[in-house]
Structures are given as structure tokens and as C-alpha cells.
mmCIF file of C-alpha atoms in Angstrom:
data_model
loop_
_atom_site.group_PDB
_atom_site.id
_atom_site.type_symbol
_atom_site.label_atom_id
_atom_site.label_comp_id
_atom_site.label_asym_id
_atom_site.label_seq_id
_atom_site.Cartn_x
_atom_site.Cartn_y
_atom_site.Cartn_z
ATOM 1 C CA MET J 1 -189.756 -30.371 -214.834
ATOM 2 C CA VAL J 2 -186.116 -29.508 -214.294
ATOM 3 C CA GLN J 3 -183.899 -32.492 -213.681
ATOM 4 C CA LEU J 4 -181.713 -31.760 -210.702
ATOM 5 C CA GLY J 5 -178.724 -34.083 -210.625
ATOM 6 C CA LEU J 6 -178.002 -32.892 -207.142
ATOM 7 C CA GLN J 7 -175.561 -34.124 -204.603
ATOM 8 C CA LEU J 8 -176.628 -34.331 -201.014
ATOM 9 C CA PHE J 9 -174.924 -31.157 -199.799
ATOM 10 C CA GLU J 10 -176.519 -29.287 -202.693
ATOM 11 C CA CYS J 11 -179.920 -30.577 -201.587
ATOM 12 C CA GLN J 12 -179.316 -29.117 -198.152
ATOM 13 C CA GLU J 13 -178.347 -25.784 -199.660
ATOM 14 C CA LEU J 14 -181.336 -25.870 -201.960
ATOM 15 C CA LEU J 15 -183.640 -26.557 -199.041
ATOM 16 C CA ASP J 16 -182.181 -23.619 -197.114
ATOM 17 C CA ALA J 17 -182.469 -21.321 -200.123
ATOM 18 C CA PHE J 18 -186.032 -22.472 -200.781
ATOM 19 C CA THR J 19 -187.012 -21.844 -197.180
ATOM 20 C CA ARG J 20 -185.484 -18.368 -197.269
ATOM 21 C CA ALA J 21 -187.259 -17.611 -200.540
ATOM 22 C CA LEU J 22 -190.624 -18.681 -199.102
ATOM 23 C CA LEU J 23 -190.047 -16.434 -196.111
ATOM 24 C CA ALA J 24 -188.910 -13.512 -198.267
ATOM 25 C CA ALA J 25 -191.917 -13.851 -200.550
ATOM 26 C CA GLY J 26 -194.277 -13.962 -197.606
ATOM 27 C CA GLU J 27 -195.533 -17.421 -198.559
ATOM 28 C CA ILE J 28 -194.781 -18.593 -195.049
ATOM 29 C CA THR J 29 -194.044 -16.697 -191.878
ATOM 30 C CA GLU J 30 -191.383 -17.244 -189.265
ATOM 31 C CA ASP J 31 -194.194 -18.187 -186.882
ATOM 32 C CA GLN J 32 -195.497 -20.872 -189.197
ATOM 33 C CA LEU J 33 -192.012 -22.202 -189.687
ATOM 34 C CA GLU J 34 -191.468 -22.333 -185.943
ATOM 35 C CA GLN J 35 -194.839 -24.042 -185.430
ATOM 36 C CA ARG J 36 -193.882 -26.625 -187.986
ATOM 37 C CA ARG J 37 -190.546 -27.136 -186.295
ATOM 38 C CA GLN J 38 -192.343 -27.619 -182.985
ATOM 39 C CA ALA J 39 -194.677 -30.142 -184.582
ATOM 40 C CA VAL J 40 -191.766 -32.068 -186.024
ATOM 41 C CA ARG J 41 -190.093 -31.958 -182.638
ATOM 42 C CA SER J 42 -193.079 -33.663 -181.091
ATOM 43 C CA GLN J 43 -192.723 -36.557 -183.497
ATOM 44 C CA GLY J 44 -190.909 -39.802 -182.978
ATOM 45 C CA TYR J 45 -187.339 -38.698 -182.637
ATOM 46 C CA ARG J 46 -188.267 -36.854 -179.475
ATOM 47 C CA ASN J 47 -188.366 -40.300 -177.895
ATOM 48 C CA GLY J 48 -184.708 -40.603 -178.749
ATOM 49 C CA ALA J 49 -184.055 -37.149 -177.329
ATOM 50 C CA ARG J 50 -185.694 -38.158 -174.042
ATOM 51 C CA LEU J 51 -183.601 -41.324 -173.861
ATOM 52 C CA VAL J 52 -180.442 -39.303 -174.447
ATOM 53 C CA ALA J 53 -181.316 -36.594 -171.922
ATOM 54 C CA ARG J 54 -182.085 -39.197 -169.267
ATOM 55 C CA ALA J 55 -178.812 -40.964 -170.021
ATOM 56 C CA TRP J 56 -176.956 -37.652 -169.588
ATOM 57 C CA VAL J 57 -178.374 -37.042 -166.122
ATOM 58 C CA ASP J 58 -178.600 -40.626 -164.820
ATOM 59 C CA PRO J 59 -175.504 -42.823 -165.205
ATOM 60 C CA GLY J 60 -177.420 -45.906 -164.052
ATOM 61 C CA PHE J 61 -180.001 -45.378 -166.768
ATOM 62 C CA LYS J 62 -177.261 -44.832 -169.323
ATOM 63 C CA GLN J 63 -175.742 -48.169 -168.423
ATOM 64 C CA ARG J 64 -179.104 -49.920 -168.758
ATOM 65 C CA LEU J 65 -179.710 -48.190 -172.088
ATOM 66 C CA LEU J 66 -176.325 -49.325 -173.403
ATOM 67 C CA GLU J 67 -176.816 -52.878 -172.166
ATOM 68 C CA ALA J 68 -180.503 -53.548 -172.566
ATOM 69 C CA GLY J 69 -181.639 -50.995 -175.151
ATOM 70 C CA ARG J 70 -185.356 -51.268 -175.580
ATOM 71 C CA GLU J 71 -186.004 -52.446 -172.048
ATOM 72 C CA ALA J 72 -184.597 -49.171 -170.714
ATOM 73 C CA ALA J 73 -187.088 -47.251 -172.880
ATOM 74 C CA ARG J 74 -189.889 -48.641 -170.733
ATOM 75 C CA GLU J 75 -188.549 -46.660 -167.783
ATOM 76 C CA LEU J 76 -189.591 -43.499 -169.634
ATOM 77 C CA ASP J 77 -192.964 -45.044 -170.539
ATOM 78 C CA LEU J 78 -191.872 -45.189 -174.154
ATOM 79 C CA PRO J 79 -193.208 -48.033 -176.263
ATOM 80 C CA PRO J 80 -189.989 -49.963 -176.820
ATOM 81 C CA GLY J 81 -190.921 -51.371 -180.214
ATOM 82 C CA ARG J 82 -190.007 -54.852 -181.266
ATOM 83 C CA LEU J 83 -187.944 -54.652 -184.435
ATOM 84 C CA GLY J 84 -184.892 -56.560 -183.315
ATOM 85 C CA LYS J 85 -182.487 -55.218 -180.718
ATOM 86 C CA LEU J 86 -181.790 -51.559 -180.034
ATOM 87 C CA GLY J 87 -178.063 -50.876 -180.245
ATOM 88 C CA VAL J 88 -176.864 -47.675 -178.613
ATOM 89 C CA ALA J 89 -173.460 -46.378 -179.697
ATOM 90 C CA GLU J 90 -172.041 -43.949 -177.167
ATOM 91 C CA ASN J 91 -169.960 -41.036 -178.360
ATOM 92 C CA THR J 92 -166.931 -40.225 -176.248
ATOM 93 C CA GLU J 93 -164.040 -37.809 -176.477
ATOM 94 C CA HIS J 94 -162.139 -40.546 -178.316
ATOM 95 C CA GLU J 95 -164.828 -41.937 -180.575
ATOM 96 C CA HIS J 96 -167.617 -40.528 -182.708
ATOM 97 C CA ASN J 97 -170.271 -42.923 -183.989
ATOM 98 C CA VAL J 98 -172.351 -42.569 -187.104
ATOM 99 C CA VAL J 99 -175.094 -44.952 -188.216
ATOM 100 C CA VAL J 100 -175.939 -46.241 -191.665
ATOM 101 C CA CYS J 101 -177.717 -49.173 -193.231
ATOM 102 C CA THR J 102 -175.925 -49.858 -196.490
ATOM 103 C CA LEU J 103 -178.226 -52.711 -197.504
ATOM 104 C CA CYS J 104 -181.565 -50.949 -197.097
ATOM 105 C CA SER J 105 -182.489 -48.359 -194.481
ATOM 106 C CA CYS J 106 -182.732 -50.167 -191.145
ATOM 107 C CA TYR J 107 -183.249 -47.780 -188.266
ATOM 108 C CA PRO J 108 -185.001 -48.095 -184.877
ATOM 109 C CA HIS J 109 -187.982 -46.301 -186.384
ATOM 110 C CA ASP J 110 -190.491 -48.150 -184.263
ATOM 111 C CA LEU J 111 -188.961 -46.333 -181.298
ATOM 112 C CA LEU J 112 -187.461 -43.183 -182.833
ATOM 113 C CA GLY J 113 -189.691 -42.391 -185.796
ATOM 114 C CA ASP J 114 -188.244 -41.824 -189.243
ATOM 115 C CA PRO J 115 -184.538 -41.214 -189.833
ATOM 116 C CA PRO J 116 -183.437 -38.063 -191.668
ATOM 117 C CA TRP J 117 -184.588 -38.088 -195.298
ATOM 118 C CA TRP J 118 -181.053 -38.431 -196.652
ATOM 119 C CA TYR J 119 -180.490 -41.603 -194.618
ATOM 120 C CA ARG J 120 -182.104 -43.565 -197.439
ATOM 121 C CA THR J 121 -180.023 -42.077 -200.235
ATOM 122 C CA ASP J 122 -177.418 -44.152 -202.051
ATOM 123 C CA GLU J 123 -174.972 -41.290 -201.832
ATOM 124 C CA TYR J 124 -175.053 -41.307 -198.041
ATOM 125 C CA LYS J 125 -174.758 -45.098 -197.823
ATOM 126 C CA GLN J 126 -171.755 -45.192 -200.129
ATOM 127 C CA ARG J 127 -169.806 -42.153 -198.989
ATOM 128 C CA ILE J 128 -170.215 -42.678 -195.260
ATOM 129 C CA ILE J 129 -168.471 -46.042 -195.622
ATOM 130 C CA ASP J 130 -165.889 -44.898 -198.126
ATOM 131 C CA ASP J 131 -164.803 -41.668 -196.435
ATOM 132 C CA PRO J 132 -166.876 -40.821 -193.355
ATOM 133 C CA ARG J 133 -164.695 -37.889 -192.321
ATOM 134 C CA ALA J 134 -165.041 -36.121 -195.652
ATOM 135 C CA MET J 135 -168.733 -37.027 -195.896
ATOM 136 C CA LEU J 136 -169.573 -35.480 -192.527
ATOM 137 C CA LYS J 137 -167.546 -32.393 -193.242
ATOM 138 C CA GLU J 138 -168.596 -31.714 -196.808
ATOM 139 C CA THR J 139 -172.243 -32.660 -196.565
ATOM 140 C CA PHE J 140 -173.181 -31.735 -193.025
ATOM 141 C CA GLY J 141 -170.518 -29.155 -192.188
ATOM 142 C CA PHE J 142 -169.492 -31.325 -189.258
ATOM 143 C CA GLU J 143 -165.755 -31.606 -188.764
ATOM 144 C CA VAL J 144 -164.867 -34.420 -186.395
ATOM 145 C CA PRO J 145 -161.639 -33.497 -184.560
ATOM 146 C CA ALA J 146 -158.630 -35.333 -185.983
ATOM 147 C CA GLU J 147 -157.833 -36.966 -182.649
ATOM 148 C CA ARG J 148 -161.288 -38.535 -182.468
ATOM 149 C CA SER J 149 -161.881 -41.778 -184.384
ATOM 150 C CA ILE J 150 -165.064 -42.184 -186.362
ATOM 151 C CA VAL J 151 -166.873 -45.504 -186.059
ATOM 152 C CA VAL J 152 -169.416 -46.078 -188.817
ATOM 153 C CA ARG J 153 -172.032 -48.576 -187.686
ATOM 154 C CA ASP J 154 -173.574 -50.447 -190.565
ATOM 155 C CA SER J 155 -176.930 -51.881 -189.462
ATOM 156 C CA THR J 156 -176.604 -55.129 -191.369
ATOM 157 C CA SER J 157 -178.813 -57.390 -189.263
ATOM 158 C CA ASP J 158 -181.190 -57.348 -186.301
ATOM 159 C CA VAL J 159 -179.494 -54.621 -184.288
ATOM 160 C CA ARG J 160 -181.036 -51.205 -184.959
ATOM 161 C CA TRP J 161 -178.469 -48.600 -184.031
ATOM 162 C CA MET J 162 -178.847 -45.133 -182.594
ATOM 163 C CA VAL J 163 -176.139 -42.766 -181.398
ATOM 164 C CA LEU J 164 -175.894 -41.458 -177.859
ATOM 165 C CA PRO J 165 -174.388 -38.008 -178.495
ATOM 166 C CA ARG J 166 -172.016 -36.340 -176.034
ATOM 167 C CA ARG J 167 -173.504 -33.952 -173.539
ATOM 168 C CA PRO J 168 -172.572 -30.433 -174.633
ATOM 169 C CA GLU J 169 -170.393 -28.236 -172.454
ATOM 170 C CA GLY J 170 -172.086 -25.662 -170.281
ATOM 171 C CA THR J 171 -175.251 -27.660 -169.642
ATOM 172 C CA GLU J 172 -174.697 -28.423 -165.960
ATOM 173 C CA GLY J 173 -177.701 -26.520 -164.692
ATOM 174 C CA LEU J 174 -180.185 -27.521 -167.372
ATOM 175 C CA SER J 175 -183.279 -29.603 -166.659
ATOM 176 C CA GLU J 176 -183.732 -32.952 -168.363
ATOM 177 C CA GLU J 177 -186.470 -31.378 -170.482
ATOM 178 C CA LYS J 178 -184.160 -28.595 -171.663
ATOM 179 C CA LEU J 179 -181.391 -31.082 -172.317
ATOM 180 C CA ALA J 180 -183.733 -33.073 -174.552
ATOM 181 C CA GLU J 181 -184.223 -29.962 -176.686
ATOM 182 C CA LEU J 182 -180.515 -30.058 -177.511
ATOM 183 C CA VAL J 183 -180.828 -33.483 -179.124
ATOM 184 C CA THR J 184 -181.527 -33.305 -182.856
ATOM 185 C CA LEU J 185 -182.592 -35.957 -185.310
ATOM 186 C CA GLU J 186 -179.189 -35.624 -186.973
ATOM 187 C CA SER J 187 -177.322 -36.128 -183.705
ATOM 188 C CA LEU J 188 -179.161 -39.425 -183.119
ATOM 189 C CA VAL J 189 -177.639 -40.716 -186.357
ATOM 190 C CA GLY J 190 -174.247 -39.139 -185.735
ATOM 191 C CA ALA J 191 -174.350 -36.568 -188.543
ATOM 192 C CA ALA J 192 -174.033 -33.810 -185.954
ATOM 193 C CA GLU J 193 -173.315 -33.278 -182.299
ATOM 194 C CA ALA J 194 -176.052 -32.239 -179.924
ATOM 195 C CA ARG J 195 -176.814 -28.518 -180.015
ATOM 196 C CA THR J 196 -175.133 -26.171 -177.583
ATOM 197 C CA PRO J 197 -177.279 -24.332 -175.009
ATOM 198 C CA SER J 198 -176.638 -20.986 -176.726
ATOM 199 C CA THR J 199 -178.803 -22.199 -179.641
ATOM 200 C CA LEU J 200 -181.844 -22.631 -177.409
ATOM 201 C CA ALA J 201 -184.434 -19.923 -177.830
ATOM 202 C CA MET K 1 -172.760 -52.551 -175.919
ATOM 203 C CA MET K 2 -173.045 -56.070 -174.603
ATOM 204 C CA ASP K 3 -176.608 -57.132 -174.185
ATOM 205 C CA LYS K 4 -176.786 -59.161 -171.035
ATOM 206 C CA GLY K 5 -180.491 -59.702 -171.589
ATOM 207 C CA ALA K 6 -180.181 -61.492 -174.913
ATOM 208 C CA SER K 7 -179.720 -65.201 -175.058
ATOM 209 C CA GLN K 8 -176.170 -66.172 -175.871
ATOM 210 C CA PRO K 9 -176.549 -69.866 -176.443
ATOM 211 C CA SER K 10 -173.477 -70.851 -178.325
ATOM 212 C CA HIS K 11 -171.271 -68.006 -179.409
ATOM 213 C CA ARG K 12 -168.153 -69.414 -181.023
ATOM 214 C CA TYR K 13 -166.359 -66.106 -180.637
ATOM 215 C CA SER K 14 -165.554 -63.744 -177.808
ATOM 216 C CA VAL K 15 -165.069 -59.996 -177.688
ATOM 217 C CA GLY K 16 -161.520 -59.257 -178.832
ATOM 218 C CA ASP K 17 -161.259 -62.215 -181.230
ATOM 219 C CA ARG K 18 -159.820 -61.569 -184.666
ATOM 220 C CA VAL K 19 -161.993 -62.995 -187.411
ATOM 221 C CA ARG K 20 -162.023 -63.159 -191.163
ATOM 222 C CA VAL K 21 -165.266 -62.789 -193.073
ATOM 223 C CA LEU K 22 -165.751 -65.556 -195.609
ATOM 224 C CA ARG K 23 -165.749 -64.506 -199.241
ATOM 225 C CA ASP K 24 -168.899 -66.421 -199.906
ATOM 226 C CA ARG K 25 -171.384 -68.450 -197.952
ATOM 227 C CA PRO K 26 -174.151 -69.486 -200.314
ATOM 228 C CA ASP K 27 -176.340 -70.954 -197.583
ATOM 229 C CA GLY K 28 -175.629 -68.140 -195.135
ATOM 230 C CA ASN K 29 -177.577 -65.059 -194.250
ATOM 231 C CA PRO K 30 -177.380 -62.821 -197.307
ATOM 232 C CA ARG K 31 -177.032 -59.606 -195.325
ATOM 233 C CA THR K 32 -173.255 -59.598 -195.245
ATOM 234 C CA PRO K 33 -172.154 -56.565 -197.241
ATOM 235 C CA ALA K 34 -169.706 -57.090 -200.088
ATOM 236 C CA TYR K 35 -167.174 -54.601 -198.759
ATOM 237 C CA VAL K 36 -166.316 -56.755 -195.708
ATOM 238 C CA ARG K 37 -166.136 -60.124 -197.457
ATOM 239 C CA GLY K 38 -162.671 -61.619 -197.145
ATOM 240 C CA ARG K 39 -161.664 -58.902 -194.660
ATOM 241 C CA ILE K 40 -160.224 -59.273 -191.178
ATOM 242 C CA GLY K 41 -161.804 -57.513 -188.220
ATOM 243 C CA MET K 42 -162.261 -57.778 -184.493
ATOM 244 C CA VAL K 43 -165.320 -58.937 -182.589
ATOM 245 C CA VAL K 44 -166.425 -56.024 -180.396
ATOM 246 C CA ALA K 45 -169.874 -57.156 -179.219
ATOM 247 C CA LEU K 46 -171.953 -60.325 -178.971
ATOM 248 C CA HIS K 47 -175.695 -60.201 -179.474
ATOM 249 C CA GLY K 48 -176.809 -63.817 -179.235
ATOM 250 C CA GLN K 49 -179.752 -64.854 -181.370
ATOM 251 C CA ILE K 50 -182.144 -61.974 -181.753
ATOM 252 C CA PRO K 51 -185.804 -62.807 -182.274
ATOM 253 C CA ASN K 52 -187.200 -60.480 -184.920
ATOM 254 C CA PRO K 53 -190.466 -62.096 -185.970
ATOM 255 C CA LEU K 54 -191.577 -59.088 -188.002
ATOM 256 C CA ASP K 55 -188.604 -59.522 -190.324
ATOM 257 C CA HIS K 56 -187.940 -63.255 -190.265
ATOM 258 C CA ARG K 57 -189.680 -66.273 -188.798
ATOM 259 C CA ASP K 58 -186.697 -68.356 -187.740
ATOM 260 C CA LEU K 59 -183.773 -67.452 -185.531
ATOM 261 C CA TYR K 60 -180.511 -66.696 -187.290
ATOM 262 C CA PRO K 61 -177.140 -67.920 -185.997
ATOM 263 C CA PRO K 62 -175.560 -65.863 -183.202
ATOM 264 C CA LEU K 63 -174.735 -62.309 -184.181
ATOM 265 C CA CYS K 64 -171.482 -60.415 -183.603
ATOM 266 C CA THR K 65 -170.570 -56.807 -184.153
ATOM 267 C CA VAL K 66 -167.253 -56.910 -186.000
ATOM 268 C CA ARG K 67 -165.073 -53.825 -186.277
ATOM 269 C CA PHE K 68 -162.864 -53.220 -189.301
ATOM 270 C CA ALA K 69 -160.139 -50.632 -189.689
ATOM 271 C CA LEU K 70 -161.280 -48.360 -192.487
ATOM 272 C CA GLN K 71 -157.787 -48.372 -193.990
ATOM 273 C CA ASP K 72 -158.030 -52.157 -194.380
ATOM 274 C CA LEU K 73 -161.205 -51.684 -196.413
ATOM 275 C CA THR K 74 -160.157 -48.755 -198.579
ATOM 276 C CA GLY K 75 -156.336 -48.990 -198.658
ATOM 277 C CA ARG K 76 -156.121 -45.319 -197.708
ATOM 278 C CA PRO K 77 -154.565 -44.184 -194.415
ATOM 279 C CA SER K 78 -157.238 -43.585 -191.802
ATOM 280 C CA ARG K 79 -157.784 -43.905 -188.077
ATOM 281 C CA ASP K 80 -161.494 -44.546 -188.513
ATOM 282 C CA PHE K 81 -163.499 -47.762 -188.330
ATOM 283 C CA VAL K 82 -166.545 -49.469 -189.764
ATOM 284 C CA THR K 83 -168.576 -52.037 -187.876
ATOM 285 C CA ALA K 84 -170.949 -54.556 -189.386
ATOM 286 C CA ASP K 85 -173.259 -56.960 -187.558
ATOM 287 C CA LEU K 86 -172.410 -60.400 -188.876
ATOM 288 C CA HIS K 87 -173.758 -63.868 -188.162
ATOM 289 C CA GLU K 88 -171.176 -66.377 -187.041
ATOM 290 C CA GLU K 89 -171.583 -68.712 -189.988
ATOM 291 C CA TRP K 90 -169.830 -65.996 -192.017
ATOM 292 C CA LEU K 91 -166.784 -65.791 -189.748
ATOM 293 C CA GLU K 92 -163.625 -67.838 -189.358
ATOM 294 C CA PRO K 93 -160.972 -67.436 -186.682
ATOM 295 C CA VAL K 94 -157.702 -65.654 -187.453
ATOM 296 C CA PRO K 95 -154.805 -66.920 -185.353
ATOM 297 C CA ASP K 96 -152.998 -64.279 -183.331
ATOM 298 C CA GLU K 97 -149.762 -63.219 -184.912
ATOM 299 C CA GLY K 98 -148.653 -63.179 -181.281
ATOM 300 C CA TRP K 99 -145.039 -62.537 -180.639
#
């Protein structure tokens, strides 16, 4: 077994290369990959995507989500979970939020499913506190504009944080369902923005 | 950010207060990360006492979200911030420099 002393961004590259190699070798097909992506989409974090999409179209709901967290989830018939309080950090043009749990890996997983795999890595926990701007850029290719402050939210107690990403430009006519498709697992943690409509199939 | 639904029985601090995190608090909740100990931040949200029976049986002291300037933590220039959720037994007031 080869020992791979990989850094996080290298893991991402390796995963991409591995996926491309599987496709090239005919081990998997584009269809299978897409099916798998669909299946993953139907998992827990889609709850988060629905919360975000509703918040984008309904300012009253957004306010309730920011203030009462889990209780607002009931309005979408989502099981609100009961692991402490749901904290919702709203991204604005002035502030970008990113979530971490430096002590373990707290996350509102009873409501949102599992966090991204790298959320549990020591490298993420250390670098996102030490230099969040460089971490987001170098590992996730996400460059937060210089005029926007980054707020790293360390989930150190009974508040389980999620990010409410900004609504992308050019989405005025989209249905709530389509809007939810723009919300990725990464954007719920703050490692990315929501997708733009041009990336929708 | 404020949770109007949560009980807020006896918060010692208010949003906007400057606080210093104690360096040590042997009988306090252990989940105060080392990198904020002894540091000064600002209370930005109050959470009251959050029941979380799956993780702990008893209620902890009232919980605050405290925001720290990243440059105060690392010594490097930055306009970014880190917040940590800290129980009040770990915090002490910092008088306003006010002039």
C-alpha cells in the first residue's frame, strides 16, 4: 500500500483524477456518475438546500430561520433534530461565513446529514482558523473578495452552525425547487458560494 | 442570530460587550479552545442555556458567541474574524477604553 502524505487540496485533485481515470477506462459511465450524484443530492444536505432556497424567496421565513433555527425547519416538514441549537450564519456582501469545529466535528448532521468528508480533517480545522482566506483559496479554489470579511465560526458548544449562502445573481425567475439545486454541501459550510444558474443542467 | 425562543435566564453580558477569555478555568466547561484563552473579543450573540440531553445531562451556564479579530489571534494583519461559542463562566468584562 502506497503511503500518501497528501494535503487536502491534493486529495481533491486526486479524487478528480481518479474519477476521470475511471471514466476513461470505462469502469464507470457518465450516466452512473450522474445517478450517483443524484442519489447523493437526495441525502441529508438537501434539507439544508431547501431551507436556503425558502429563505431566498421568503424574507419572513429567513428571519425565522435566523432567529429560531430548528423551529423554522418544521415549516418545511423537515425533522428539526434535537442536537442543541441550530445556528444560521448569513452571508452578505460584506461578510462571508465558514463553519468549523476545531474540537471534534460538530455539525447539524441530525438536520443536514453528514458534512463534507474533509470537515473532520485536522488540516482543515487548523488552517481555517490560522488563515481562512488562504485555506479557501488554495484548497477549494474559492477566492473571497478582499473587501468581504471572512467570519470563521468555530462550533465549540451547543450551537450547530450552518451557512446561509448568498443568492446567486440572475436567479430572479427560478422556482424554489430550482434554487435548491444551486445549494451545494460545500456552500452550507462556507467552502464555496452557491452555484450559478449557468451550471444547472 | 439572536434566538428569541431560547431561555435567557441570567446572561451577565449583552451583545456588544467586550470580554476577555480566562486563561484557565479548571471547573469550567472544557470546550473552550486554547487559541482564544486570554484573548479579548466582543459578544455578538446570546444563546441562553441550551438543553442538549443527547450530549450532556445538565444545563451549562449561559452561552455567548464571541467574535475575535483574527489579527489579535495570529498577530498577522487581517480583516477577518473567528467566533467561538463560550460559556459565561469563561468570560470576564473588559472596561471600555472609552474616550
